[in-house]
Amino acid sequence: MIPAQFDYQVPGTLEEAINLLAQDPDGTKVLAGGHSLIPAMKLRLAQPQRLIDIARIRDLFYNHKTAYVIAIGATTTHYELESSDLLRNICPLLPECAKSIGDVQVRNKGTIGGSLAHCDPAGDWPAAAIALDAEVVLAGPNGERTMKAEEFFVDLLTTALEPGEILREIRIGRPQGKFGHAYQKAPHPASGFAVVGVAASLTLNADGSCSAASLGITGVANKAYRASGAEAALIGKKLDDAGIAAAAAKVCDGVEANGDLYASAEYRKHLATVHAARAIKAAASKAS
Ligand SMILES: Cc1cc2nc3c(=O)[nH]c(=O)nc-3n(C[C@H](O)[C@H](O)[C@H](O)COP(=O)(O)OP(=O)(O)OC[C@H]3O[C@@H](n4cnc5c(N)ncnc54)[C@H](O)[C@@H]3O)c2cc1C
């Protein structure tokens, strides 16, 4: 399919992009890697009159680290995050999640900001962002605002971005102490998208009990969510097989699971429980 006709503009700075967007926020779409937007345009599910290509704004492509914070520019590609040796040491969930996305072409062009802004119910980054307690920085004509990633994901393909705003940065508190991360995913055999994906971030006390647990789940519901019941079941516990299974059994508590031709709602819940147990076990073994 061929997309409907559109104008195309390439700003050199974020400020320029925000000004261009302000001229027609409803008829304009921001273009990053294009790996979700362009297919939607080809199918005529999206018909923006104008695209503003932010992928060439150098100031949006970075991952900076301080002792306490990792700051990632919105147009940083999946590949860039997958291939960072430093991130593999200080926040392994980022490269582990990145490498599970699509194929090499998708990872070379697709961006973390585009993935979060697209809010695909089967996208991988939203689960990792929740498990890492990430914050997103949104820039618009009235300045910037920051919010928890969890609050940023509103519903299916819907975020808290207001018309005229651009997701500028993702901020993650640098993991401290005896921490372990893992991402476990059941990929769709055709696209690689998550039928179910579970991101786990755990911190252990010196005696091996769990002092903090954060679990982000994607693929199951309309949007990625935090599995609060499962997290609570892990805190203060030794992470043996029985404890992990009991916590994993709670990952879909209170959640309305989606079903489709490939996976029914019941099967998705089953996959979520199995992959949650695997993710918790893998994260715990890396932390100990
Ligand atoms: C074959 C294939 C396989 C894939 N497999 C996977 C997979 O396994 N897992 C997975 O998670 N994803 C997968 N994807 C999706 C891929 O990761 C996309 O790159 C990602 O979802 C969107 O990022 P993008 O940079 O391409 O955004 P774009 O397609 O450019 O934009 C997507 C949406 O976000 C908006 N947007 C983009 N950046 C910003 C910003 N900074 N601020 C505000 N709005 C913004 C756009 O306006 C648009 O509405 C796959 C895609 C393809 C084509």
Short mmCIF file of C-alpha atoms and ligand atoms in Angstrom, two decimals:
data_model
loop_
_atom_site.label_atom_id
_atom_site.label_comp_id
_atom_site.label_asym_id
_atom_site.label_seq_id
_atom_site.Cartn_x
_atom_site.Cartn_y
_atom_site.Cartn_z
CA MET A 1 0.00 0.00 0.00
CA ILE A 2 1.06 3.58 -0.62
CA PRO A 3 0.48 6.21 2.08
CA ALA A 4 -1.75 9.22 1.46
CA GLN A 5 0.14 12.34 0.40
CA PHE A 6 1.93 14.26 3.16
CA ASP A 7 4.44 17.07 3.64
CA TYR A 8 7.82 16.28 5.20
CA GLN A 9 9.99 18.60 7.29
CA VAL A 10 13.37 18.04 8.90
CA PRO A 11 14.09 20.37 11.83
CA GLY A 12 17.66 20.73 13.06
CA THR A 13 16.83 21.26 16.74
CA LEU A 14 14.19 20.21 19.24
CA GLU A 15 13.06 23.83 19.57
CA GLU A 16 12.53 24.04 15.82
CA ALA A 17 10.59 20.75 15.90
CA ILE A 18 8.31 22.05 18.68
CA ASN A 19 7.67 25.27 16.75
CA LEU A 20 6.82 23.35 13.57
CA LEU A 21 4.53 21.02 15.52
CA ALA A 22 2.76 24.00 17.11
CA GLN A 23 1.67 25.22 13.66
CA ASP A 24 -0.70 22.25 13.25
CA PRO A 25 -0.50 19.82 16.21
CA ASP A 26 -3.53 17.77 15.09
CA GLY A 27 -2.57 17.31 11.44
CA THR A 28 1.13 16.63 12.11
CA LYS A 29 2.95 13.51 13.28
CA VAL A 30 6.44 13.26 14.65
CA LEU A 31 8.52 10.72 12.72
CA ALA A 32 11.34 8.90 14.57
CA GLY A 33 12.43 5.46 13.30
CA GLY A 34 9.24 5.15 11.23
CA HIS A 35 8.92 1.44 11.99
CA SER A 36 5.46 1.79 13.50
CA LEU A 37 4.24 5.01 11.90
CA ILE A 38 5.12 4.24 8.27
CA PRO A 39 3.38 0.81 8.27
CA ALA A 40 0.31 2.50 9.82
CA MET A 41 0.41 5.16 7.09
CA LYS A 42 0.77 2.55 4.36
CA LEU A 43 -2.32 0.81 5.70
CA ARG A 44 -3.99 4.26 5.87
CA LEU A 45 -4.65 3.74 9.58
CA ALA A 46 -2.79 7.05 10.02
CA GLN A 47 -3.06 9.86 7.47
CA PRO A 48 -1.09 12.83 8.83
CA GLN A 49 -0.88 15.86 6.56
CA ARG A 50 2.68 16.52 7.66
CA LEU A 51 5.59 14.58 9.15
CA ILE A 52 8.29 16.21 11.25
CA ASP A 53 11.36 14.00 11.17
CA ILE A 54 13.11 14.21 14.54
CA ALA A 55 15.49 11.29 13.90
CA ARG A 56 18.15 13.68 12.57
CA ILE A 57 18.21 15.92 15.64
CA ARG A 58 21.59 14.94 17.05
CA ASP A 59 20.71 16.33 20.50
CA LEU A 60 18.04 13.64 20.96
CA PHE A 61 20.39 10.69 20.38
CA TYR A 62 22.39 9.84 23.53
CA ASN A 63 22.62 7.80 26.67
CA HIS A 64 24.30 9.68 29.49
CA LYS A 65 25.13 8.15 32.84
CA THR A 66 25.84 9.76 36.20
CA ALA A 67 26.33 7.93 39.51
CA TYR A 68 22.56 7.94 40.07
CA VAL A 69 20.77 8.47 36.77
CA ILE A 70 20.78 7.08 33.23
CA ALA A 71 19.32 9.59 30.76
CA ILE A 72 18.41 8.37 27.27
CA GLY A 73 17.51 10.66 24.38
CA ALA A 74 14.21 9.79 22.71
CA THR A 75 15.70 8.98 19.28
CA THR A 76 18.31 6.59 20.65
CA THR A 77 17.88 3.42 18.62
CA HIS A 78 17.18 -0.04 19.96
CA TYR A 79 20.54 -1.11 18.51
CA GLU A 80 22.44 1.61 20.36
CA LEU A 81 20.98 0.38 23.67
CA GLU A 82 21.50 -3.27 22.77
CA SER A 83 25.17 -2.76 21.98
CA SER A 84 26.30 -0.64 24.94
CA ASP A 85 28.83 -2.54 27.08
CA LEU A 86 28.48 -0.01 29.86
CA LEU A 87 24.71 -0.41 30.02
CA ARG A 88 25.18 -4.17 30.11
CA ASN A 89 27.00 -3.66 33.42
CA ILE A 90 25.03 -0.89 35.05
CA CYS A 91 21.48 -1.57 33.79
CA PRO A 92 21.36 -4.90 31.94
CA LEU A 93 17.60 -4.82 31.42
CA LEU A 94 18.06 -2.13 28.75
CA PRO A 95 20.29 -4.16 26.38
CA GLU A 96 18.43 -7.37 27.17
CA CYS A 97 15.09 -5.82 26.23
CA ALA A 98 16.54 -4.07 23.17
CA LYS A 99 17.99 -7.25 21.72
CA SER A 100 14.61 -8.98 21.88
CA ILE A 101 13.00 -6.44 19.54
CA GLY A 102 12.19 -7.44 15.94
CA ASP A 103 15.20 -7.98 13.72
CA VAL A 104 18.41 -6.11 12.91
CA GLN A 105 16.74 -3.66 10.51
CA VAL A 106 14.05 -2.80 13.05
CA ARG A 107 16.62 -2.33 15.82
CA ASN A 108 18.80 -0.13 13.60
CA LYS A 109 16.02 2.34 12.83
CA GLY A 110 13.48 2.00 15.66
CA THR A 111 13.85 4.26 18.69
CA ILE A 112 13.07 3.87 22.37
CA GLY A 113 11.11 7.14 22.35
CA GLY A 114 9.07 6.07 19.33
CA SER A 115 8.26 2.76 20.97
CA LEU A 116 7.12 4.38 24.24
CA ALA A 117 5.15 7.09 22.40
CA HIS A 118 3.46 4.52 20.17
CA CYS A 119 2.29 2.55 23.24
CA ASP A 120 1.77 -0.68 21.33
CA PRO A 121 0.13 -3.24 23.65
CA ALA A 122 2.76 -5.77 22.46
CA GLY A 123 5.76 -3.40 22.55
CA ASP A 124 8.75 -4.46 24.65
CA TRP A 125 10.04 -1.11 25.96
CA PRO A 126 6.93 -0.22 27.99
CA ALA A 127 7.41 -3.32 30.18
CA ALA A 128 11.08 -2.48 30.78
CA ALA A 129 10.29 1.18 31.46
CA ILE A 130 7.79 0.18 34.16
CA ALA A 131 10.14 -2.37 35.74
CA LEU A 132 12.91 0.27 35.87
CA ASP A 133 10.56 2.91 37.35
CA ALA A 134 11.53 5.14 34.44
CA GLU A 135 10.40 8.71 34.04
CA VAL A 136 9.69 10.41 30.71
CA VAL A 137 10.43 14.05 29.94
CA LEU A 138 7.91 15.68 27.60
CA ALA A 139 8.77 18.94 25.84
CA GLY A 140 6.18 21.30 24.36
CA PRO A 141 5.50 24.95 23.60
CA ASN A 142 4.97 25.67 27.32
CA GLY A 143 8.19 24.02 28.50
CA GLU A 144 8.85 20.56 29.92
CA ARG A 145 7.07 18.19 32.27
CA THR A 146 8.19 14.89 33.75
CA MET A 147 6.06 11.89 34.68
CA LYS A 148 6.38 8.24 35.61
CA ALA A 149 6.38 5.95 32.56
CA GLU A 150 3.58 4.01 34.22
CA GLU A 151 1.33 7.09 34.12
CA PHE A 152 2.46 7.94 30.59
CA PHE A 153 0.83 4.77 29.19
CA VAL A 154 -2.88 5.60 29.20
CA ASP A 155 -4.55 2.98 26.99
CA LEU A 156 -4.18 1.08 23.71
CA LEU A 157 -1.88 3.20 21.47
CA THR A 158 -2.61 6.16 23.76
CA THR A 159 -0.21 8.08 25.97
CA ALA A 160 -0.33 11.21 28.10
CA LEU A 161 1.39 13.21 25.31
CA GLU A 162 -0.62 16.37 24.62
CA PRO A 163 -0.91 17.68 21.03
CA GLY A 164 2.25 19.67 20.34
CA GLU A 165 4.44 17.71 22.79
CA ILE A 166 7.50 15.61 21.98
CA LEU A 167 8.95 12.91 24.20
CA ARG A 168 12.48 14.20 24.73
CA GLU A 169 14.18 11.94 27.29
CA ILE A 170 13.78 8.77 29.34
CA ARG A 171 15.31 8.84 32.85
CA ILE A 172 16.12 5.79 34.91
CA GLY A 173 17.45 5.72 38.46
CA ARG A 174 20.71 3.79 38.29
CA PRO A 175 20.22 0.42 40.00
CA GLN A 176 22.09 0.16 43.31
CA GLY A 177 23.02 -2.69 45.67
CA LYS A 178 22.58 -6.39 44.94
CA PHE A 179 20.29 -6.04 41.94
CA GLY A 180 19.33 -8.39 39.11
CA HIS A 181 17.40 -7.80 35.90
CA ALA A 182 15.75 -10.11 33.37
CA TYR A 183 13.42 -9.88 30.38
CA GLN A 184 11.49 -12.96 29.33
CA LYS A 185 9.38 -12.89 26.23
CA ALA A 186 7.17 -15.16 24.17
CA PRO A 187 7.67 -13.59 20.73
CA HIS A 188 5.08 -13.76 17.99
CA PRO A 189 6.64 -16.04 15.36
CA ALA A 190 5.85 -13.66 12.47
CA SER A 191 6.64 -10.18 13.84
CA GLY A 192 8.72 -10.82 16.94
CA PHE A 193 6.38 -8.60 18.97
CA ALA A 194 5.63 -9.80 22.49
CA VAL A 195 2.69 -12.15 22.78
CA VAL A 196 3.72 -11.76 26.41
CA GLY A 197 6.80 -10.06 27.85
CA VAL A 198 7.85 -9.80 31.49
CA ALA A 199 10.54 -7.40 32.69
CA ALA A 200 11.83 -7.99 36.22
CA SER A 201 14.06 -5.84 38.39
CA LEU A 202 14.88 -7.21 41.84
CA THR A 203 17.10 -6.11 44.71
CA LEU A 204 18.19 -8.57 47.40
CA ASN A 205 19.18 -8.11 51.03
CA ALA A 206 22.49 -9.55 52.27
CA ASP A 207 20.64 -12.67 53.51
CA GLY A 208 19.22 -13.30 50.01
CA SER A 209 15.68 -12.13 50.78
CA CYS A 210 14.02 -9.71 48.36
CA SER A 211 14.13 -6.05 49.41
CA ALA A 212 12.59 -4.55 46.24
CA ALA A 213 10.75 -5.99 43.24
CA SER A 214 9.47 -4.31 40.12
CA LEU A 215 7.65 -6.20 37.36
CA GLY A 216 6.42 -4.74 34.04
CA ILE A 217 4.14 -6.87 31.87
CA THR A 218 3.41 -6.35 28.18
CA GLY A 219 1.32 -8.22 25.61
CA VAL A 220 -1.44 -9.28 28.01
CA ALA A 221 -3.69 -6.22 28.18
CA ASN A 222 -4.44 -3.01 26.26
CA LYS A 223 -1.28 -1.44 27.67
CA ALA A 224 1.75 -2.51 29.66
CA TYR A 225 1.17 -2.58 33.41
CA ARG A 226 2.87 -3.07 36.77
CA ALA A 227 2.14 -6.43 38.44
CA SER A 228 1.75 -4.95 41.92
CA GLY A 229 0.29 -8.07 43.54
CA ALA A 230 3.19 -10.22 42.36
CA GLU A 231 5.71 -7.58 43.49
CA ALA A 232 4.18 -7.45 46.98
CA ALA A 233 4.32 -11.25 47.20
CA LEU A 234 8.10 -11.16 46.66
CA ILE A 235 9.10 -8.49 49.18
CA GLY A 236 10.82 -9.84 52.28
CA LYS A 237 10.76 -13.41 50.95
CA LYS A 238 13.56 -15.82 50.11
CA LEU A 239 13.22 -16.44 46.40
CA ASP A 240 12.84 -20.22 46.32
CA ASP A 241 10.83 -22.03 43.62
CA ALA A 242 7.62 -22.14 45.68
CA GLY A 243 7.80 -18.42 46.55
CA ILE A 244 8.51 -17.47 42.95
CA ALA A 245 5.62 -19.62 41.66
CA ALA A 246 3.23 -18.09 44.21
CA ALA A 247 4.21 -14.55 43.19
CA ALA A 248 4.12 -15.32 39.45
CA ALA A 249 0.58 -16.67 39.83
CA LYS A 250 -0.48 -13.10 40.66
CA VAL A 251 0.86 -11.31 37.55
CA CYS A 252 -2.55 -11.06 35.92
CA ASP A 253 -4.56 -10.25 39.08
CA GLY A 254 -7.19 -7.63 38.29
CA VAL A 255 -6.17 -7.44 34.62
CA GLU A 256 -8.48 -7.96 31.66
CA ALA A 257 -6.42 -10.05 29.24
CA ASN A 258 -6.82 -9.72 25.48
CA GLY A 259 -7.32 -12.64 23.14
CA ASP A 260 -6.81 -12.87 19.38
CA LEU A 261 -6.44 -15.48 16.66
CA TYR A 262 -2.94 -16.37 17.81
CA ALA A 263 -3.40 -16.45 21.61
CA SER A 264 -6.59 -16.55 23.66
CA ALA A 265 -6.89 -14.49 26.84
CA GLU A 266 -6.49 -17.66 28.95
CA TYR A 267 -3.37 -18.71 27.06
CA ARG A 268 -1.87 -15.21 27.44
CA LYS A 269 -2.47 -15.36 31.21
CA HIS A 270 -0.81 -18.77 31.32
CA LEU A 271 2.18 -17.47 29.33
CA ALA A 272 2.44 -14.45 31.63
CA THR A 273 2.58 -16.69 34.71
CA VAL A 274 5.23 -18.95 33.17
CA HIS A 275 7.37 -16.07 31.90
CA ALA A 276 7.02 -14.13 35.15
CA ALA A 277 8.39 -17.12 37.09
CA ARG A 278 11.29 -17.39 34.63
CA ALA A 279 12.03 -13.65 34.76
CA ILE A 280 11.96 -13.54 38.57
CA LYS A 281 14.19 -16.60 38.83
CA ALA A 282 16.67 -15.23 36.28
CA ALA A 283 16.78 -11.78 37.93
CA ALA A 284 17.24 -13.35 41.38
CA SER A 285 20.11 -15.55 40.20
CA LYS A 286 21.86 -12.52 38.66
CA ALA A 287 21.44 -10.57 41.91
CA SER A 288 22.88 -13.25 44.17
C1 LIG B 1 8.83 -6.00 11.31
C2 LIG B 1 8.75 -5.27 12.61
C3 LIG B 1 8.97 -5.97 13.78
C4 LIG B 1 8.90 -5.32 15.01
N1 LIG B 1 9.11 -6.04 16.15
C5 LIG B 1 9.01 -5.41 17.34
C6 LIG B 1 9.21 -6.14 18.55
O1 LIG B 1 9.53 -7.32 18.57
N2 LIG B 1 9.06 -5.45 19.73
C7 LIG B 1 8.75 -4.11 19.75
O2 LIG B 1 8.62 -3.57 20.84
N3 LIG B 1 8.57 -3.42 18.63
C8 LIG B 1 8.70 -4.02 17.43
N4 LIG B 1 8.53 -3.29 16.29
C9 LIG B 1 8.24 -1.85 16.39
C10 LIG B 1 9.54 -1.06 16.45
O3 LIG B 1 10.19 -1.30 17.68
C11 LIG B 1 9.31 0.44 16.31
O4 LIG B 1 10.55 0.97 16.02
C12 LIG B 1 8.76 1.18 17.50
O5 LIG B 1 7.57 0.64 17.96
C13 LIG B 1 8.46 2.64 17.14
O6 LIG B 1 9.62 3.37 17.14
P1 LIG B 1 9.97 4.28 15.93
O7 LIG B 1 11.15 5.07 16.35
O8 LIG B 1 10.07 3.47 14.71
O9 LIG B 1 8.70 5.29 15.89
P2 LIG B 1 7.81 5.84 14.68
O10 LIG B 1 7.27 4.70 13.90
O11 LIG B 1 8.58 6.88 13.95
O12 LIG B 1 6.67 6.54 15.52
C14 LIG B 1 5.70 5.77 16.23
C15 LIG B 1 4.68 6.74 16.88
O13 LIG B 1 5.28 7.46 17.94
C16 LIG B 1 5.29 8.88 17.67
N5 LIG B 1 6.61 9.35 18.11
C17 LIG B 1 7.81 8.82 17.77
N6 LIG B 1 8.80 9.42 18.47
C18 LIG B 1 8.18 10.35 19.25
C19 LIG B 1 8.68 11.28 20.21
N7 LIG B 1 9.97 11.35 20.53
N8 LIG B 1 7.78 12.11 20.81
C20 LIG B 1 6.47 12.02 20.52
N9 LIG B 1 5.94 11.14 19.64
C21 LIG B 1 6.80 10.31 19.02
C22 LIG B 1 5.03 9.01 16.17
O14 LIG B 1 4.39 10.24 15.85
C23 LIG B 1 4.14 7.81 15.92
O15 LIG B 1 2.82 8.11 16.29
C24 LIG B 1 8.60 -3.92 15.06
C25 LIG B 1 8.39 -3.21 13.86
C26 LIG B 1 8.46 -3.87 12.65
C27 LIG B 1 8.25 -3.08 11.40
#
